[in-house]
Amino acid sequence: MIKNLSAWLASLIVFFAVMGCSQNSEFKGEEKATLTLPPNVPPPILRAHNTKVIVDLEIIEQTKNISEGVEYTFWTFGGSVPGKFMRVKEGDLVEFHLSNHPNNKMPHNIDLHAVTGPGGGAASSMTAPGHTSTFSFKVINPGLYVYHCATAPVGMHIGNGMYGLILVEPKGGLPKVDREYYVMQGDFYTKGPYGQRGHQPFDMEKALKEQPDYVLFNGSVGALNGDNALKAKVGERVRLYVGNGGPNLISSFHVIGEIFDKVHIEGGDNVNTNVQTTLIPAGGSAIVEFKVEVPGTFIIVDHSIFRTFNKGSLGMIKVEGEESKTVYSGKISDSVYLPEGGAIQTVNGGAVKVPVANTKEERMAFGKQKYEAVCAACHQPTGVGVPHAFPPLAKSDFLNADKKRAIRTVLHGLQGEVKVNGEVYNSVMPKLDLTDEEVANILTYVYGSWGNSGQSVLPEEVKTVRSEKAPAPVEAH
């Protein structure tokens, strides 16, 4: 009897061992996931088999700049907005470790749209500060998926920056490209209006009304501009993994000067070709691909365009390489066309409440912010202007020779031929509807930048010039 029982137990152990091996044979070994901060993307997955992928992700509540001089307390997955990018393979088993930093004040969890299961993982991942939750899931469907916090109030957690992307590569992988980048849009709601300095808390009332102060790529104004611009070379194929964290707005994603050769609609299998602008819903994504044919700076926008130029959703792709005059000639000629009589136009500067500068440093900082909002489109962020169209402000003999004339120009506009640094320009500068404080700030910033004289302009000086009889319209030769 004992002998038969021992044999039966041995057979049972072998049976369960064999069953266990057969159940897990689809996963070979294990590896720790490579997670990357935006705009970077982990390298493509080269293995042909499925494995267990271990993801370690830490939640960090931290205060950072949402714009220059404007602080905001973000809630983040991995210390960035959007959260770290994850890359796995269709059929992989993901073992997820979600840690909530001990210094955090709030409980958090994670809902991954790539998960088939209650709450997308949220039901298994509610985590208090100082704790780690572990759960696992098999990635069944390939595609590009959003993840976000789903702790109540869900909108507030997402609105504070708790979202990111997870790519589930198809079994055969994705076609090879030269560059891959991670871009994610989000809308933010602050007590103060756009650009109001200091620490700005979350505003629930604005969020409920869906009236954001900021609409941003990668969590801050300028996150993809200047030195942070995405980079490519002529002839390269670029793939952008684009998400929209919301919590409210739909994105009209567009790259000025490019046409998307391929768009994986909503991050799935269906591919559209030759697309100018693609809609990305809140909580959705898209994969866009294009080949860059000519050099230059290509502007990334939400084509709900006031969001771009007034709320921050502007990025850049800087492309280097040889020009192709066949593909794009550049400007061939330039002449003045004034069918409306050449009247000076008025552009409202959009001031709500202008902070008062107490030092030159503050005036420079405020001036830079306003310059980038109302002047940089024509004169460029570095003051170099546009050849044959908009004169340079950098090392400008026109500006440095006569401060009072510079003030009049900003106040009243400018038309007619102007000679700047030896070159003649004949275009129209609109009158800018700015306060004395704003004009002083902008000119102080311009004079203090790009090799100019470094002199300051005070609001009292602007007020004096404003009180003078406005010339009809300002001209200088």
Tab-separated table of C-alpha atoms in Angstrom:
chain	number	residue	atom	x	y	z
A	1	MET	CA	0.000	0.000	0.000
A	2	ILE	CA	2.736	2.463	1.007
A	3	LYS	CA	4.762	1.452	-2.026
A	4	ASN	CA	1.778	2.074	-4.321
A	5	LEU	CA	1.099	5.424	-2.570
A	6	SER	CA	4.716	6.514	-3.039
A	7	ALA	CA	4.608	5.616	-6.705
A	8	TRP	CA	1.329	7.514	-7.094
A	9	LEU	CA	2.749	10.617	-5.393
A	10	ALA	CA	5.871	10.477	-7.569
A	11	SER	CA	3.726	10.232	-10.666
A	12	LEU	CA	1.617	13.149	-9.486
A	13	ILE	CA	4.695	15.312	-8.880
A	14	VAL	CA	6.024	14.495	-12.333
A	15	PHE	CA	2.611	15.260	-13.835
A	16	PHE	CA	2.397	18.720	-12.251
A	17	ALA	CA	6.024	19.461	-13.115
A	18	VAL	CA	5.384	18.564	-16.740
A	19	MET	CA	2.177	20.599	-16.750
A	20	GLY	CA	4.012	23.553	-15.247
A	21	CYS	CA	6.737	23.365	-17.848
A	22	SER	CA	4.224	23.119	-20.682
A	23	GLN	CA	2.276	26.101	-19.339
A	24	ASN	CA	5.383	28.294	-19.071
A	25	SER	CA	7.208	27.057	-22.154
A	26	GLU	CA	5.884	30.029	-24.144
A	27	PHE	CA	8.071	32.321	-22.011
A	28	LYS	CA	11.809	31.785	-22.186
A	29	GLY	CA	13.766	33.301	-19.318
A	30	GLU	CA	13.220	36.827	-18.085
A	31	GLU	CA	14.628	40.331	-18.596
A	32	LYS	CA	14.356	43.717	-16.953
A	33	ALA	CA	12.572	46.276	-19.098
A	34	THR	CA	14.499	49.256	-20.397
A	35	LEU	CA	12.474	52.362	-19.556
A	36	THR	CA	13.323	55.719	-21.117
A	37	LEU	CA	12.564	59.336	-20.323
A	38	PRO	CA	10.863	61.368	-23.064
A	39	PRO	CA	11.566	62.033	-25.876
A	40	ASN	CA	13.739	58.913	-25.989
A	41	VAL	CA	12.518	55.429	-26.884
A	42	PRO	CA	13.998	52.038	-25.873
A	43	PRO	CA	15.700	50.136	-28.712
A	44	PRO	CA	13.666	47.715	-30.869
A	45	ILE	CA	13.176	44.189	-29.519
A	46	LEU	CA	15.358	41.768	-31.488
A	47	ARG	CA	14.543	38.489	-29.737
A	48	ALA	CA	12.289	36.062	-31.604
A	49	HIS	CA	10.801	34.459	-28.483
A	50	ASN	CA	8.538	35.678	-25.689
A	51	THR	CA	9.873	36.194	-22.198
A	52	LYS	CA	8.903	37.497	-18.790
A	53	VAL	CA	9.591	41.228	-18.706
A	54	ILE	CA	10.054	42.837	-15.310
A	55	VAL	CA	8.977	46.494	-15.136
A	56	ASP	CA	10.007	48.616	-12.144
A	57	LEU	CA	8.257	51.985	-12.122
A	58	GLU	CA	8.346	54.552	-9.328
A	59	ILE	CA	5.740	57.257	-8.735
A	60	ILE	CA	7.255	60.621	-7.766
A	61	GLU	CA	5.384	63.782	-6.789
A	62	GLN	CA	7.657	66.729	-7.550
A	63	THR	CA	7.628	70.453	-8.265
A	64	LYS	CA	9.134	71.549	-11.595
A	65	ASN	CA	8.769	74.368	-14.095
A	66	ILE	CA	5.740	74.151	-16.351
A	67	SER	CA	7.027	77.335	-18.007
A	68	GLU	CA	9.914	79.670	-17.303
A	69	GLY	CA	9.293	81.183	-13.874
A	70	VAL	CA	6.121	79.116	-13.354
A	71	GLU	CA	6.238	76.138	-10.994
A	72	TYR	CA	3.746	73.293	-10.798
A	73	THR	CA	3.582	70.178	-8.638
A	74	PHE	CA	3.452	67.257	-11.052
A	75	TRP	CA	2.548	63.695	-10.129
A	76	THR	CA	4.737	61.497	-12.316
A	77	PHE	CA	5.488	57.962	-13.382
A	78	GLY	CA	9.274	57.841	-13.150
A	79	GLY	CA	9.988	61.532	-12.570
A	80	SER	CA	8.872	62.875	-15.957
A	81	VAL	CA	5.767	64.034	-17.800
A	82	PRO	CA	4.881	61.967	-19.703
A	83	GLY	CA	6.005	58.934	-17.739
A	84	LYS	CA	8.740	56.588	-18.860
A	85	PHE	CA	8.275	54.787	-22.181
A	86	MET	CA	7.874	50.992	-22.006
A	87	ARG	CA	8.533	48.563	-24.870
A	88	VAL	CA	7.491	44.909	-24.876
A	89	LYS	CA	6.627	42.229	-27.437
A	90	GLU	CA	3.263	40.775	-28.325
A	91	GLY	CA	2.832	37.616	-26.212
A	92	ASP	CA	5.270	38.640	-23.428
A	93	LEU	CA	4.435	38.181	-19.756
A	94	VAL	CA	4.908	41.455	-17.884
A	95	GLU	CA	5.614	41.400	-14.157
A	96	PHE	CA	4.880	44.930	-12.974
A	97	HIS	CA	6.297	46.485	-9.802
A	98	LEU	CA	4.696	49.859	-9.006
A	99	SER	CA	6.370	51.778	-6.159
A	100	ASN	CA	4.970	54.908	-4.504
A	101	HIS	CA	7.830	57.014	-3.098
A	102	PRO	CA	7.695	57.411	0.708
A	103	ASN	CA	7.759	61.217	0.419
A	104	ASN	CA	4.609	61.291	-1.696
A	105	LYS	CA	1.341	62.458	-0.169
A	106	MET	CA	-1.193	60.565	-2.285
A	107	PRO	CA	-2.037	56.930	-3.043
A	108	HIS	CA	-1.743	56.077	-6.739
A	109	ASN	CA	-2.249	53.166	-9.126
A	110	ILE	CA	-1.842	52.454	-12.836
A	111	ASP	CA	-4.268	51.620	-15.628
A	112	LEU	CA	-2.452	50.335	-18.718
A	113	HIS	CA	-4.639	50.241	-21.814
A	114	ALA	CA	-2.504	47.319	-23.010
A	115	VAL	CA	-3.843	45.141	-20.164
A	116	THR	CA	-6.738	42.736	-20.520
A	117	GLY	CA	-8.096	42.630	-16.972
A	118	PRO	CA	-10.097	44.656	-14.405
A	119	GLY	CA	-9.172	48.327	-14.526
A	120	GLY	CA	-6.253	47.648	-16.839
A	121	GLY	CA	-4.259	46.786	-13.732
A	122	ALA	CA	-5.753	49.534	-11.563
A	123	ALA	CA	-7.653	47.028	-9.435
A	124	SER	CA	-4.389	45.300	-8.506
A	125	SER	CA	-2.074	48.269	-8.159
A	126	MET	CA	-3.513	50.717	-5.624
A	127	THR	CA	-0.373	51.720	-3.739
A	128	ALA	CA	0.074	53.881	-0.642
A	129	PRO	CA	3.171	56.064	-0.156
A	130	GLY	CA	6.124	53.921	0.869
A	131	HIS	CA	4.656	50.726	-0.625
A	132	THR	CA	5.146	48.607	-3.766
A	133	SER	CA	2.390	46.692	-5.563
A	134	THR	CA	3.126	43.757	-7.877
A	135	PHE	CA	0.886	42.207	-10.525
A	136	SER	CA	1.379	40.541	-13.898
A	137	PHE	CA	-0.336	40.432	-17.268
A	138	LYS	CA	0.177	38.940	-20.702
A	139	VAL	CA	0.276	41.441	-23.562
A	140	ILE	CA	-2.139	39.956	-26.051
A	141	ASN	CA	-2.711	42.753	-28.554
A	142	PRO	CA	0.036	44.637	-30.402
A	143	GLY	CA	-0.164	48.411	-30.620
A	144	LEU	CA	0.744	51.691	-28.922
A	145	TYR	CA	-1.172	52.153	-25.672
A	146	VAL	CA	-1.642	54.879	-23.094
A	147	TYR	CA	-1.175	54.226	-19.405
A	148	HIS	CA	-2.354	56.551	-16.640
A	149	CYS	CA	-3.288	56.747	-12.978
A	150	ALA	CA	-6.861	55.741	-12.198
A	151	THR	CA	-7.095	56.802	-8.546
A	152	ALA	CA	-10.044	59.047	-7.705
A	153	PRO	CA	-10.410	61.800	-8.689
A	154	VAL	CA	-9.068	60.253	-11.877
A	155	GLY	CA	-9.116	63.476	-13.882
A	156	MET	CA	-6.990	65.264	-11.292
A	157	HIS	CA	-4.345	62.535	-11.262
A	158	ILE	CA	-4.147	62.536	-15.070
A	159	GLY	CA	-4.304	66.337	-15.155
A	160	ASN	CA	-1.245	66.480	-12.899
A	161	GLY	CA	0.777	64.528	-15.458
A	162	MET	CA	0.205	60.852	-14.615
A	163	TYR	CA	0.250	59.300	-18.074
A	164	GLY	CA	2.634	57.673	-20.533
A	165	LEU	CA	2.935	55.142	-23.368
A	166	ILE	CA	3.612	51.424	-23.623
A	167	LEU	CA	4.475	49.948	-27.031
A	168	VAL	CA	3.568	46.331	-27.687
A	169	GLU	CA	5.577	45.370	-30.754
A	170	PRO	CA	3.951	42.829	-33.102
A	171	LYS	CA	5.570	39.404	-33.192
A	172	GLY	CA	7.400	40.240	-36.397
A	173	GLY	CA	8.563	43.617	-35.089
A	174	LEU	CA	8.196	47.017	-36.729
A	175	PRO	CA	9.963	48.095	-39.936
A	176	LYS	CA	13.354	49.646	-39.271
A	177	VAL	CA	13.609	53.451	-39.197
A	178	ASP	CA	16.501	55.819	-38.546
A	179	ARG	CA	15.011	57.784	-35.625
A	180	GLU	CA	12.314	57.088	-33.047
A	181	TYR	CA	10.939	59.662	-30.613
A	182	TYR	CA	8.322	59.854	-27.859
A	183	VAL	CA	5.928	62.821	-27.842
A	184	MET	CA	2.851	63.133	-25.645
A	185	GLN	CA	0.359	65.948	-25.319
A	186	GLY	CA	-1.483	66.969	-22.169
A	187	ASP	CA	-3.694	69.828	-20.967
A	188	PHE	CA	-3.030	71.542	-17.626
A	189	TYR	CA	-5.229	73.688	-15.412
A	190	THR	CA	-3.659	76.279	-13.111
A	191	LYS	CA	-5.085	78.878	-10.741
A	192	GLY	CA	-3.224	81.662	-12.532
A	193	PRO	CA	-3.440	82.329	-16.286
A	194	TYR	CA	-0.810	81.202	-18.771
A	195	GLY	CA	2.577	82.608	-17.835
A	196	GLN	CA	1.675	83.971	-14.405
A	197	ARG	CA	4.814	83.421	-12.395
A	198	GLY	CA	5.312	81.603	-9.115
A	199	HIS	CA	3.874	78.307	-7.936
A	200	GLN	CA	0.527	77.501	-9.544
A	201	PRO	CA	-1.780	74.900	-7.989
A	202	PHE	CA	-4.228	72.702	-9.904
A	203	ASP	CA	-7.613	74.337	-10.612
A	204	MET	CA	-10.478	71.840	-10.507
A	205	GLU	CA	-13.081	74.352	-11.693
A	206	LYS	CA	-11.174	75.049	-14.919
A	207	ALA	CA	-10.642	71.310	-15.409
A	208	LEU	CA	-14.373	70.632	-15.099
A	209	LYS	CA	-15.086	73.366	-17.637
A	210	GLU	CA	-12.346	71.976	-19.905
A	211	GLN	CA	-10.579	75.361	-20.072
A	212	PRO	CA	-6.838	74.636	-19.792
A	213	ASP	CA	-4.231	77.346	-19.317
A	214	TYR	CA	-1.528	75.153	-20.853
A	215	VAL	CA	-1.595	72.579	-23.657
A	216	LEU	CA	1.852	71.018	-23.797
A	217	PHE	CA	4.068	68.463	-25.452
A	218	ASN	CA	6.140	66.496	-22.933
A	219	GLY	CA	5.045	68.401	-19.864
A	220	SER	CA	6.431	71.928	-20.188
A	221	VAL	CA	6.605	74.956	-22.455
A	222	GLY	CA	9.690	74.507	-24.627
A	223	ALA	CA	10.234	70.830	-23.789
A	224	LEU	CA	10.925	70.158	-27.493
A	225	ASN	CA	12.359	73.549	-28.481
A	226	GLY	CA	15.850	74.994	-28.883
A	227	ASP	CA	18.486	72.646	-27.495
A	228	ASN	CA	15.693	70.168	-26.663
A	229	ALA	CA	14.463	69.941	-30.271
A	230	LEU	CA	14.229	66.527	-31.878
A	231	LYS	CA	16.992	65.907	-34.418
A	232	ALA	CA	17.274	64.188	-37.781
A	233	LYS	CA	19.276	64.281	-41.006
A	234	VAL	CA	18.112	64.661	-44.578
A	235	GLY	CA	17.179	61.293	-46.040
A	236	GLU	CA	16.345	59.676	-42.690
A	237	ARG	CA	13.036	58.081	-41.836
A	238	VAL	CA	11.549	59.289	-38.549
A	239	ARG	CA	8.944	57.525	-36.435
A	240	LEU	CA	7.076	59.396	-33.711
A	241	TYR	CA	5.184	57.563	-30.997
A	242	VAL	CA	2.544	60.145	-30.146
A	243	GLY	CA	0.126	60.002	-27.232
A	244	ASN	CA	-2.515	62.252	-25.757
A	245	GLY	CA	-2.898	62.059	-21.991
A	246	GLY	CA	-5.698	64.591	-21.929
A	247	PRO	CA	-7.447	64.602	-19.553
A	248	ASN	CA	-9.907	66.504	-21.755
A	249	LEU	CA	-8.773	67.758	-25.161
A	250	ILE	CA	-8.473	65.977	-28.491
A	251	SER	CA	-5.179	66.634	-30.317
A	252	SER	CA	-4.955	67.669	-33.982
A	253	PHE	CA	-1.350	66.531	-34.393
A	254	HIS	CA	0.598	68.089	-37.264
A	255	VAL	CA	4.209	68.744	-38.288
A	256	ILE	CA	4.479	71.944	-40.318
A	257	GLY	CA	6.329	71.250	-43.570
A	258	GLU	CA	5.959	67.467	-43.468
A	259	ILE	CA	3.411	64.947	-44.661
A	260	PHE	CA	3.056	61.716	-42.717
A	261	ASP	CA	3.884	58.842	-45.054
A	262	LYS	CA	2.213	56.424	-42.640
A	263	VAL	CA	-0.115	56.854	-39.680
A	264	HIS	CA	-1.071	53.929	-37.489
A	265	ILE	CA	-4.535	55.201	-36.612
A	266	GLU	CA	-5.117	55.307	-32.838
A	267	GLY	CA	-1.947	53.237	-32.386
A	268	GLY	CA	-3.440	50.111	-33.965
A	269	ASP	CA	-2.964	47.994	-37.097
A	270	ASN	CA	-4.800	50.176	-39.616
A	271	VAL	CA	-2.442	52.431	-41.556
A	272	ASN	CA	-3.362	55.599	-43.425
A	273	THR	CA	-0.929	57.104	-45.916
A	274	ASN	CA	-0.156	60.679	-46.995
A	275	VAL	CA	-1.758	62.301	-43.962
A	276	GLN	CA	-1.435	66.004	-43.117
A	277	THR	CA	-3.002	66.083	-39.635
A	278	THR	CA	-4.153	63.194	-37.467
A	279	LEU	CA	-6.657	63.242	-34.625
A	280	ILE	CA	-5.554	61.688	-31.349
A	281	PRO	CA	-8.266	61.358	-28.696
A	282	ALA	CA	-7.685	61.894	-25.010
A	283	GLY	CA	-6.385	58.550	-23.773
A	284	GLY	CA	-5.320	57.578	-27.291
A	285	SER	CA	-2.245	57.433	-29.498
A	286	ALA	CA	-0.902	57.312	-33.033
A	287	ILE	CA	2.324	56.193	-34.690
A	288	VAL	CA	3.431	58.531	-37.471
A	289	GLU	CA	6.297	58.034	-39.917
A	290	PHE	CA	7.858	60.319	-42.501
A	291	LYS	CA	11.066	60.732	-44.467
A	292	VAL	CA	12.793	64.110	-44.184
A	293	GLU	CA	13.728	65.416	-47.630
A	294	VAL	CA	15.144	68.884	-46.902
A	295	PRO	CA	16.960	70.593	-44.024
A	296	GLY	CA	15.441	73.149	-41.685
A	297	THR	CA	13.392	73.451	-38.533
A	298	PHE	CA	10.030	71.712	-38.710
A	299	ILE	CA	7.440	72.821	-36.159
A	300	ILE	CA	5.331	70.291	-34.240
A	301	VAL	CA	1.888	71.654	-33.356
A	302	ASP	CA	-1.580	70.903	-32.183
A	303	HIS	CA	-3.405	72.390	-35.158
A	304	SER	CA	-6.115	73.693	-32.877
A	305	ILE	CA	-3.688	76.488	-33.385
A	306	PHE	CA	-4.327	78.908	-30.525
A	307	ARG	CA	-3.174	76.116	-28.243
A	308	THR	CA	0.179	76.148	-30.012
A	309	PHE	CA	0.921	79.858	-30.038
A	310	ASN	CA	-0.878	80.828	-26.836
A	311	LYS	CA	-0.836	77.757	-24.595
A	312	GLY	CA	2.485	76.061	-25.337
A	313	SER	CA	1.927	73.074	-27.647
A	314	LEU	CA	4.884	73.813	-29.902
A	315	GLY	CA	7.883	71.595	-30.583
A	316	MET	CA	10.646	71.425	-33.158
A	317	ILE	CA	12.462	68.902	-35.334
A	318	LYS	CA	15.827	70.241	-36.513
A	319	VAL	CA	16.972	68.557	-39.722
A	320	GLU	CA	20.538	68.900	-40.983
A	321	GLY	CA	21.869	68.068	-44.433
A	322	GLU	CA	22.111	69.254	-48.006
A	323	GLU	CA	19.358	71.304	-49.572
A	324	SER	CA	17.279	70.077	-52.484
A	325	LYS	CA	16.079	73.074	-54.484
A	326	THR	CA	13.843	70.768	-56.493
A	327	VAL	CA	11.929	69.628	-53.433
A	328	TYR	CA	11.879	73.085	-51.859
A	329	SER	CA	13.365	76.200	-53.420
A	330	GLY	CA	13.169	78.610	-50.516
A	331	LYS	CA	12.158	82.204	-51.242
A	332	ILE	CA	12.883	83.167	-54.844
A	333	SER	CA	11.764	86.802	-54.681
A	334	ASP	CA	10.200	89.283	-52.279
A	335	SER	CA	8.119	92.363	-52.965
A	336	VAL	CA	5.677	94.487	-51.031
A	337	TYR	CA	1.979	93.826	-51.597
A	338	LEU	CA	-0.364	96.184	-49.728
A	339	PRO	CA	-3.876	95.877	-51.193
A	340	GLU	CA	-5.380	97.419	-48.037
A	341	GLY	CA	-3.371	100.609	-48.309
A	342	GLY	CA	-0.504	99.600	-46.066
A	343	ALA	CA	-2.249	100.541	-42.841
A	344	ILE	CA	-0.486	99.489	-39.685
A	345	GLN	CA	-2.230	96.433	-38.279
A	346	THR	CA	-2.877	95.949	-34.583
A	347	VAL	CA	-1.885	92.789	-32.773
A	348	ASN	CA	-3.224	92.304	-29.279
A	349	GLY	CA	-0.466	91.099	-27.010
A	350	GLY	CA	-2.971	89.194	-24.904
A	351	ALA	CA	-1.889	90.622	-21.562
A	352	VAL	CA	-4.052	89.636	-18.626
A	353	LYS	CA	-2.123	90.809	-15.614
A	354	VAL	CA	1.437	91.956	-16.148
A	355	PRO	CA	3.856	91.280	-13.274
A	356	VAL	CA	5.939	94.254	-12.245
A	357	ALA	CA	9.700	93.785	-12.532
A	358	ASN	CA	11.720	95.001	-9.564
A	359	THR	CA	15.171	94.241	-10.959
A	360	LYS	CA	16.807	94.108	-14.365
A	361	GLU	CA	17.040	90.326	-14.030
A	362	GLU	CA	13.287	90.095	-13.570
A	363	ARG	CA	12.700	92.493	-16.472
A	364	MET	CA	14.903	90.291	-18.676
A	365	ALA	CA	13.035	87.150	-17.628
A	366	PHE	CA	9.582	88.686	-18.153
A	367	GLY	CA	10.736	90.167	-21.432
A	368	LYS	CA	11.995	86.853	-22.741
A	369	GLN	CA	8.658	85.216	-22.008
A	370	LYS	CA	6.697	87.950	-23.808
A	371	TYR	CA	9.171	88.087	-26.703
A	372	GLU	CA	8.742	84.371	-27.319
A	373	ALA	CA	4.960	84.804	-27.312
A	374	VAL	CA	4.604	87.789	-29.682
A	375	CYS	CA	7.922	88.459	-31.465
A	376	ALA	CA	9.772	85.185	-32.021
A	377	ALA	CA	7.610	83.979	-34.908
A	378	CYS	CA	9.004	86.776	-37.134
A	379	HIS	CA	12.348	87.673	-35.584
A	380	GLN	CA	13.117	84.080	-34.487
A	381	PRO	CA	13.880	82.842	-30.940
A	382	THR	CA	17.546	83.816	-31.293
A	383	GLY	CA	16.878	87.231	-32.852
A	384	VAL	CA	18.398	86.361	-36.235
A	385	GLY	CA	15.307	87.392	-38.212
A	386	VAL	CA	14.336	86.000	-41.617
A	387	PRO	CA	16.486	86.976	-44.630
A	388	HIS	CA	14.794	89.504	-46.946
A	389	ALA	CA	11.672	89.553	-44.751
A	390	PHE	CA	12.180	90.357	-41.056
A	391	PRO	CA	15.306	92.223	-39.927
A	392	PRO	CA	17.609	90.752	-37.283
A	393	LEU	CA	17.462	92.007	-33.728
A	394	ALA	CA	20.812	90.398	-32.889
A	395	LYS	CA	23.694	92.927	-32.997
A	396	SER	CA	21.221	95.369	-34.550
A	397	ASP	CA	22.715	98.740	-35.458
A	398	PHE	CA	19.166	100.038	-35.984
A	399	LEU	CA	18.125	99.238	-32.405
A	400	ASN	CA	21.348	100.153	-30.668
A	401	ALA	CA	21.588	103.570	-32.339
A	402	ASP	CA	18.345	105.035	-30.961
A	403	LYS	CA	16.468	103.675	-27.953
A	404	LYS	CA	13.603	106.117	-28.327
A	405	ARG	CA	13.097	105.071	-31.944
A	406	ALA	CA	13.037	101.429	-30.833
A	407	ILE	CA	10.299	102.218	-28.307
A	408	ARG	CA	8.252	104.050	-30.960
A	409	THR	CA	8.637	101.089	-33.292
A	410	VAL	CA	7.192	98.637	-30.786
A	411	LEU	CA	4.415	101.044	-29.764
A	412	HIS	CA	3.292	102.220	-33.199
A	413	GLY	CA	4.554	99.677	-35.722
A	414	LEU	CA	6.899	100.160	-38.673
A	415	GLN	CA	6.669	100.144	-42.453
A	416	GLY	CA	8.805	101.191	-45.386
A	417	GLU	CA	12.431	100.519	-46.174
A	418	VAL	CA	14.698	99.979	-43.178
A	419	LYS	CA	18.423	99.375	-43.340
A	420	VAL	CA	19.667	97.003	-40.631
A	421	ASN	CA	23.265	95.771	-40.465
A	422	GLY	CA	23.844	96.827	-44.066
A	423	GLU	CA	20.780	95.065	-45.519
A	424	VAL	CA	17.576	96.749	-46.707
A	425	TYR	CA	14.234	95.358	-45.505
A	426	ASN	CA	10.833	96.453	-46.789
A	427	SER	CA	8.058	94.822	-44.825
A	428	VAL	CA	5.382	95.756	-42.324
A	429	MET	CA	5.644	95.370	-38.567
A	430	PRO	CA	2.219	95.534	-36.912
A	431	LYS	CA	1.434	97.757	-33.975
A	432	LEU	CA	1.570	95.672	-30.805
A	433	ASP	CA	-1.107	96.264	-28.193
A	434	LEU	CA	1.192	95.991	-25.185
A	435	THR	CA	1.396	97.752	-21.831
A	436	ASP	CA	4.257	100.076	-20.906
A	437	GLU	CA	5.613	97.359	-18.616
A	438	GLU	CA	5.557	94.757	-21.402
A	439	VAL	CA	7.269	97.033	-23.928
A	440	ALA	CA	9.987	97.862	-21.391
A	441	ASN	CA	10.465	94.177	-20.594
A	442	ILE	CA	10.708	93.077	-24.233
A	443	LEU	CA	13.177	95.793	-25.217
A	444	THR	CA	15.304	95.248	-22.102
A	445	TYR	CA	15.472	91.550	-23.031
A	446	VAL	CA	16.372	92.321	-26.664
A	447	TYR	CA	19.014	94.897	-25.671
A	448	GLY	CA	20.431	92.433	-23.135
A	449	SER	CA	20.684	89.553	-25.631
A	450	TRP	CA	22.528	88.490	-28.796
A	451	GLY	CA	25.399	90.987	-28.655
A	452	ASN	CA	23.304	94.153	-28.238
A	453	SER	CA	24.137	97.173	-26.049
A	454	GLY	CA	22.822	95.773	-22.756
A	455	GLN	CA	20.910	98.940	-21.840
A	456	SER	CA	17.628	98.848	-19.947
A	457	VAL	CA	14.274	100.314	-20.918
A	458	LEU	CA	11.980	101.480	-18.123
A	459	PRO	CA	8.172	101.741	-18.183
A	460	GLU	CA	8.467	105.475	-17.502
A	461	GLU	CA	10.434	105.901	-20.736
A	462	VAL	CA	7.778	103.991	-22.662
A	463	LYS	CA	5.048	106.111	-21.089
A	464	THR	CA	6.821	109.295	-22.179
A	465	VAL	CA	7.103	108.104	-25.779
A	466	ARG	CA	3.488	106.927	-25.768
A	467	SER	CA	2.316	110.368	-24.642
A	468	GLU	CA	3.932	111.978	-27.667
A	469	LYS	CA	1.899	112.399	-30.814
A	470	ALA	CA	2.095	109.128	-32.672
A	471	PRO	CA	3.896	109.509	-35.979
A	472	ALA	CA	2.112	108.295	-39.060
A	473	PRO	CA	3.340	105.321	-39.421
A	474	VAL	CA	6.910	104.970	-38.181
A	475	GLU	CA	9.516	104.896	-40.942
A	476	ALA	CA	13.295	104.821	-40.743
A	477	HIS	CA	15.976	104.635	-43.412
